[in-house]
Coordinates of C-alpha atoms in Angstrom, one line a residue:
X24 CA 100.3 173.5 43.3
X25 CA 99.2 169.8 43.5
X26 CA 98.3 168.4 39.8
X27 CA 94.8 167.1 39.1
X28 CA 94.1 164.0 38.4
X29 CA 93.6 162.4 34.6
X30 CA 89.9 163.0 34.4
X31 CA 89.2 160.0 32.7
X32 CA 91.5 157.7 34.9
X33 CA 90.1 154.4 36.5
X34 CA 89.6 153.2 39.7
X35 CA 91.3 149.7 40.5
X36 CA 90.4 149.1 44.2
X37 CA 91.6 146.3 46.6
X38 CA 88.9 145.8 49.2
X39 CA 89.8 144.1 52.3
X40 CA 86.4 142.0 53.0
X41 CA 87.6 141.5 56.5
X42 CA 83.9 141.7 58.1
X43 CA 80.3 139.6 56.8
X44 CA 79.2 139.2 53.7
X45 CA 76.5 141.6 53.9
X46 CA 78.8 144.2 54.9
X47 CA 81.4 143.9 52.1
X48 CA 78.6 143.5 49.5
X49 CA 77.1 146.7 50.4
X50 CA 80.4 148.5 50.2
X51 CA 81.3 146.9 46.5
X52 CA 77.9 148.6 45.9
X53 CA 78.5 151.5 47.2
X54 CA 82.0 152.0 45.7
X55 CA 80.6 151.0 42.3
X56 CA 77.6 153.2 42.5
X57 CA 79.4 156.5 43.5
X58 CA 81.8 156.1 40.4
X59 CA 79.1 154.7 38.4
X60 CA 76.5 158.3 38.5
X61 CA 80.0 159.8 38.0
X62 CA 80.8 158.3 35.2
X63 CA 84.2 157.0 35.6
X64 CA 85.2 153.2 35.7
X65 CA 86.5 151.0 38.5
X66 CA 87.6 147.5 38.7
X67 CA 87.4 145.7 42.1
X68 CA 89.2 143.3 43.5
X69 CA 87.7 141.6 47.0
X70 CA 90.7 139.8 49.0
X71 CA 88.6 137.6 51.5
X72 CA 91.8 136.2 52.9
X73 CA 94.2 138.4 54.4
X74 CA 97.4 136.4 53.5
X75 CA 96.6 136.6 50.1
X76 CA 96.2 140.9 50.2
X77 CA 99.7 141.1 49.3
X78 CA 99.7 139.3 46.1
X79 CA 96.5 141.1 44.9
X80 CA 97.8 144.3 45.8
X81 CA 100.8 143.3 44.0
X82 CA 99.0 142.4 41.0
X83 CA 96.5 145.2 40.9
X84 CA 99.2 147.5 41.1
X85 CA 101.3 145.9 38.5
X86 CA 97.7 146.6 36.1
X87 CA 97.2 149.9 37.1
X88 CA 100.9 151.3 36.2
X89 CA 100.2 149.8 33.1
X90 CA 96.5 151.0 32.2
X91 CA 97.4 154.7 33.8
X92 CA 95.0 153.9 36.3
X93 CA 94.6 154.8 40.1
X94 CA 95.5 152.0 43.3
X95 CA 92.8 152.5 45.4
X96 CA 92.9 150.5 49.2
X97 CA 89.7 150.1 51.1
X98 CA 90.1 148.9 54.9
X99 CA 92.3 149.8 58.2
X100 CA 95.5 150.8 58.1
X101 CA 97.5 147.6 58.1
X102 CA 95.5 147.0 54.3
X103 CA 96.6 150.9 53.3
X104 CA 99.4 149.8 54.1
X105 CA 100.0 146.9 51.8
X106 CA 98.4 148.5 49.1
X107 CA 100.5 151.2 49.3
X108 CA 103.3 149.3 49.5
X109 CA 102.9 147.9 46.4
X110 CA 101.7 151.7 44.9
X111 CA 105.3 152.5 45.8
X112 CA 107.0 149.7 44.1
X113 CA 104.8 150.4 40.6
X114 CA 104.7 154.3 40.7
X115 CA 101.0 154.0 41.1
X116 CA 99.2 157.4 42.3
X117 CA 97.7 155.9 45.5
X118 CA 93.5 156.3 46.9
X119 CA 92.5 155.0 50.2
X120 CA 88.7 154.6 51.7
X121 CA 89.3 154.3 54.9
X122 CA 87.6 151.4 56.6
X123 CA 89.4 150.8 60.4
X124 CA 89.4 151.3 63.7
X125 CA 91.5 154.6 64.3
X126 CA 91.6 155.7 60.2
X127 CA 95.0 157.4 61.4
X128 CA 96.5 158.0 57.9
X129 CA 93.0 159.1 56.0
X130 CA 91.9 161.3 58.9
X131 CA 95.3 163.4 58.7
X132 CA 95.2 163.7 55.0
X133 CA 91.5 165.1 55.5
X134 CA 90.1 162.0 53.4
X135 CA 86.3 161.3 55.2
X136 CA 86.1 158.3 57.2
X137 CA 81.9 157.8 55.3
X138 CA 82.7 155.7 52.5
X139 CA 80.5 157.0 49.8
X140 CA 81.7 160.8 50.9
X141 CA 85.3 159.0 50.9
X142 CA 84.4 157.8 47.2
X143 CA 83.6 161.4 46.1
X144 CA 86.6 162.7 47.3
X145 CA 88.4 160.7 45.0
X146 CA 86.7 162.2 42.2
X147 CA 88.2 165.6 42.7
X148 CA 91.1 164.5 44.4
X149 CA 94.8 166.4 43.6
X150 CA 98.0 164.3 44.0
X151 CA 100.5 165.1 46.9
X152 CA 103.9 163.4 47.2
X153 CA 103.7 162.4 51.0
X154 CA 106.2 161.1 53.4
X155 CA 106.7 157.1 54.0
X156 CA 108.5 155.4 56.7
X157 CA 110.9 152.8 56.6
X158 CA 111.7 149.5 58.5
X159 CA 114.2 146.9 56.7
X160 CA 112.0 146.4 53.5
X161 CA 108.9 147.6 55.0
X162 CA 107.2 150.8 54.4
X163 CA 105.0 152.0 57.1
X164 CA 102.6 155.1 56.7
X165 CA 101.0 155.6 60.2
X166 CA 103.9 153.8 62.7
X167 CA 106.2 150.9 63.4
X168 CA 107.8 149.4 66.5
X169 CA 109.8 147.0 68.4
X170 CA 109.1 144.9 71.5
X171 CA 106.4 145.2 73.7
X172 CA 104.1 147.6 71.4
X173 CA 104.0 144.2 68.9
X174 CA 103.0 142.2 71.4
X175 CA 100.3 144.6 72.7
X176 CA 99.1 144.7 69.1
X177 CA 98.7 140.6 69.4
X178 CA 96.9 140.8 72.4
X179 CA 94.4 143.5 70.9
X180 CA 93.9 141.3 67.7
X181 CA 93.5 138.6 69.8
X182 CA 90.8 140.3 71.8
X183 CA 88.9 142.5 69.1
X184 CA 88.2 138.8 67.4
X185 CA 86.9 137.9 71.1
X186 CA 84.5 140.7 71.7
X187 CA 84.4 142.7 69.0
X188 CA 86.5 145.6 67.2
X189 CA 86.2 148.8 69.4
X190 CA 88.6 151.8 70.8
X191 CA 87.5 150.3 74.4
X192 CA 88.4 147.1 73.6
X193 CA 91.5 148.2 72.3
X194 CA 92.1 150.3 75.2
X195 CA 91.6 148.0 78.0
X196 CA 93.3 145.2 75.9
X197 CA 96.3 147.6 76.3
X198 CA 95.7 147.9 79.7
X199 CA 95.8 144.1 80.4
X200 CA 99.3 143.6 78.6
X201 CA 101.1 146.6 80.7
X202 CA 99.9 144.7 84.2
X203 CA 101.2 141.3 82.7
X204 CA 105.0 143.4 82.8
X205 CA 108.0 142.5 79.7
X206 CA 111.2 142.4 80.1
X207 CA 113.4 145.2 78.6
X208 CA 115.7 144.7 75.2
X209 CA 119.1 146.5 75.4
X210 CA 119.6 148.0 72.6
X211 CA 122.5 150.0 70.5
X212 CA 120.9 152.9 68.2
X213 CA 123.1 154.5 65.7
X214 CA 121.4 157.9 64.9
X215 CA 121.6 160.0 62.0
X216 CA 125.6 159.1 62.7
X217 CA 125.9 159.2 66.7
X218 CA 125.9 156.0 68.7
X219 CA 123.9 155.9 72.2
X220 CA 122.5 152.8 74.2
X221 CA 119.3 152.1 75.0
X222 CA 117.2 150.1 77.8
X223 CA 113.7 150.2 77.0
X224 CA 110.7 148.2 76.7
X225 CA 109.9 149.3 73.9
X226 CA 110.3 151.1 70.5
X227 CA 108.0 153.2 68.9
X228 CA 108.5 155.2 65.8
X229 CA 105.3 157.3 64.8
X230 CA 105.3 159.0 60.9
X231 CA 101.7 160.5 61.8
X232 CA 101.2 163.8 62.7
X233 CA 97.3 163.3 64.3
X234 CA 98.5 160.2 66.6
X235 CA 101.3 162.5 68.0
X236 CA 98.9 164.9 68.6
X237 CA 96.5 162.4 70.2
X238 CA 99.0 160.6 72.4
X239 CA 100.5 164.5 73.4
X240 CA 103.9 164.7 71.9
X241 CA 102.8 167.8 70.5
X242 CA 106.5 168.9 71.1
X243 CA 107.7 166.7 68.3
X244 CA 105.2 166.7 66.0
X245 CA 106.9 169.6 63.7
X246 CA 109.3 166.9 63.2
X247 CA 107.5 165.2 60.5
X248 CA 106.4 168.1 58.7
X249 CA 110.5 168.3 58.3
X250 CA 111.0 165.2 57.3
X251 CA 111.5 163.1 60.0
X252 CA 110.2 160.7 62.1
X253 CA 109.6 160.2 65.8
X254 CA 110.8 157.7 68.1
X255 CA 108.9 157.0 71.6
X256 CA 111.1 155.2 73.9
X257 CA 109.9 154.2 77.7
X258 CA 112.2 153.8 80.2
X259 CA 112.1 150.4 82.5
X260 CA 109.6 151.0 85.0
X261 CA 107.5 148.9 87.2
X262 CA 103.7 147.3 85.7
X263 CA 101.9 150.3 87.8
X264 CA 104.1 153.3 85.9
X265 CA 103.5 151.7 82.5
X266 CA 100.0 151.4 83.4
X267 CA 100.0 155.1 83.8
X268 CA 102.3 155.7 80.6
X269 CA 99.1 153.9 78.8
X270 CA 96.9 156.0 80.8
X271 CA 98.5 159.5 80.3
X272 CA 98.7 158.3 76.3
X273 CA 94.9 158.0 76.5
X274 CA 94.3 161.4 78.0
X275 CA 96.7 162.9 75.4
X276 CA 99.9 163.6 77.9
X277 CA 102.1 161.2 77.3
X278 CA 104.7 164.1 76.5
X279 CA 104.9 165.4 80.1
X280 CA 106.0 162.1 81.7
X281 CA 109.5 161.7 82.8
X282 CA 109.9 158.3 82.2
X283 CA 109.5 158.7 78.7
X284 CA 112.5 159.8 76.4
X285 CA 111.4 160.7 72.7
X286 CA 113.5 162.1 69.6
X287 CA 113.1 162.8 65.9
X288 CA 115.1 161.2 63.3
X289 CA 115.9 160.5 59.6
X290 CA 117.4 157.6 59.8
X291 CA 118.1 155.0 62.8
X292 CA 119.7 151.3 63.1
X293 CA 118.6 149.1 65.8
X294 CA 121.0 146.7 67.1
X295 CA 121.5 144.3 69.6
X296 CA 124.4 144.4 72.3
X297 CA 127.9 143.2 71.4
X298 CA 127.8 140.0 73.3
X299 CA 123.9 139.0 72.8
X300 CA 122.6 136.0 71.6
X301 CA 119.8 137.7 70.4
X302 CA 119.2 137.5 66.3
X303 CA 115.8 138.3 65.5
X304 CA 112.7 141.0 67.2
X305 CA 109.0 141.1 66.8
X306 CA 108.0 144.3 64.9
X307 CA 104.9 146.1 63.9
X308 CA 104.0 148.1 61.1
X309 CA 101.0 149.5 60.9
X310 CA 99.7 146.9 63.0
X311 CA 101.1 144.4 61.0
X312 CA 103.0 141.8 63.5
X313 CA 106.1 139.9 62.1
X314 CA 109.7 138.6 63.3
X315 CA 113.1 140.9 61.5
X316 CA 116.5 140.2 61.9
X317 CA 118.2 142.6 63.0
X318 CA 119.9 144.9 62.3
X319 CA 116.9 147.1 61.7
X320 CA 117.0 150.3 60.1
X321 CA 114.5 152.6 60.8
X322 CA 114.5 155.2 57.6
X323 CA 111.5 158.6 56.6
X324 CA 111.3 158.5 52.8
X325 CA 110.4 162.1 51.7
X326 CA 107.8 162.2 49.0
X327 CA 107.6 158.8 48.1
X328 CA 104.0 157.9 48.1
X329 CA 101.7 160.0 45.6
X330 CA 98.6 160.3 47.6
X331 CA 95.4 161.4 46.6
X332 CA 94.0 164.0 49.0
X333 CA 90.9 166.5 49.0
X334 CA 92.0 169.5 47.3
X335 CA 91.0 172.0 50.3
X336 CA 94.0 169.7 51.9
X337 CA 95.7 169.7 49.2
X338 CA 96.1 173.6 48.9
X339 CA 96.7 173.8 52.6
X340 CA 99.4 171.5 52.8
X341 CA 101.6 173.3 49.9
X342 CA 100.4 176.6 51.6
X343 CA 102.6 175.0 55.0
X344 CA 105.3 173.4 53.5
X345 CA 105.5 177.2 51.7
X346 CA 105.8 178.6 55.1
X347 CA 108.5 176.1 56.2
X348 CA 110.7 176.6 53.4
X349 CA 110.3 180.4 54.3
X350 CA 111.2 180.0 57.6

């Protein structure tokens, strides 16, 4: 069974403004309130600037190891995941308020998306050891990718700022960067030891059981209950065919289309033809856009990241990893 948490442990929490002034002030309130008629102390630390979320995370982290305290991230995923990042790196037991869009990683960890009822949850929280992903130096707790998935995630950044931050926006900002077409990358995996080739427009690598589900790879999503990951890989099609890949992801059927080959994984390396010029590819993690050099290494961390969870999800995720390890 899951240990509880030090009763008396503080609360240091990075919140990702992110939104208006109003907004984030009534959060800081409600964060402080919550653990204030509980009686337990919390330090927060407001990040108004997004480039400079890393260093705070970094620092808060580097405090909490030290003062036996708990890394709590407040915002979307791609702030999770920076936070957690750093959790990782310190040995911090990790929190998250979720505070996004699509809440991917708190909604499969059973962690409610209302912040005060997300702040509660903390308080009686157990700690599970939880699976990261892996690409190059980066961790990624919800998914990563290469090629055209980072450039749809530009687009949709580009867009939400334009009219507003929505699932339809998202969606039909998708929509408008499958009819605009990219070219395919030829690419060389080496998986878990085998070598195969690959021409695809893309490369997505998911390490969250609920977006699986959502997309409809329900066939694969035992894999990360194993310790795995899974890759997504279109094949080249025409700007009509990936329209409907988008489309049949939406309805949650994206697993019945032939022009989609998926696999699970522990490890993978990405690499570019023999004879290509080709150095460097945009990636995503977690919605976070940036350039690697390749090779990249695609890699599922068992364990790594000791999350806070409800304990009702707590006790029914030991009871299911009980009945694997039966199995």
């Amino acid at each position: 069974m899951p240990e509880p948490v030090r009763s008396d442990a503080p609360f240091y929490v990075v919140l990702n403004a992110g939104s208006g002034r109003a907004e984030t002030d009534l959060r800081c309130t409600t964060i402080r309130d919550v653990l204030g008629a509980a009686g337990r102390s919390c330090e927060l630390e407001v990040v108004h600037d997004a480039a400079k979320l890393e260093d705070a995370a970094r620092v808060m982290a580097g405090r909490a190891a030290r003062d036996g305290a708990i890394l709590v991230a407040a915002g979307g995923d791609g702030t999770l995941n920076t936070v957690a990042h750093a959790a990782v790196a310190h040995g911090c037991v990790f929190g998250v308020l979720p505070q996004g869009t699509f809440n991917y990683f708190g909604r499969t960890h059973g962690i409610p998306e209302d912040l005060a009822e997300a702040v509660r949850a903390l308080l009686h929280a157990r700690v599970r050891p939880v699976q990261i992903g892996l690409l190059n130096e980066r961790i990624f707790l919800v998914n990563a990718s290469v090629g055209m998935y980072p450039h749809l995630l530009e687009e949709r950044e580009h867009d939400k700022r334009q009219y507003g931050r929505s699932r339809v926006v998202a969606l039909l900002s998708a929509i408008k960067t499958a009819l605009r077409g990219y070219r395919s990358l030829r690419i060389t995996l080496e998986l878990d030891g085998q070598t195969r080739r690959l021409r695809t427009p893309t490369v997505f690598v998911g390490n969250n059981r609920l977006q699986m589900e959502q997309v409809g790879m329900h066939a694969l999503d035992h894999a990360l209950e194993e310790g795995r990951l899974v890759a997504i890989a279109p094949r080249p099609v025409g700007r009509l065919r990936m329209l409907g890949l988008l489309v049949r992801g939406a309805l949650g059927r994206l697993g019945e289309a032939e022009d989609v080959q998926a696999f699970a994984f522990r490890s993978m390396t990405v690499r570019a033809p023999l004879l290509s010029a080709r150095r460097k590819l945009k990636t995503a993690t977690d919605g976070e856009v940036s350039r690697m050099r390749l090779p990249l290494r695609f890699e599922a961390l068992e364990g790594r990241l000791l999350l806070l969870v409800p304990p009702e999800e707590a006790e029914e995720e030991t009871a299911a990893g009980a009945a694997v390890a039966a199995r």
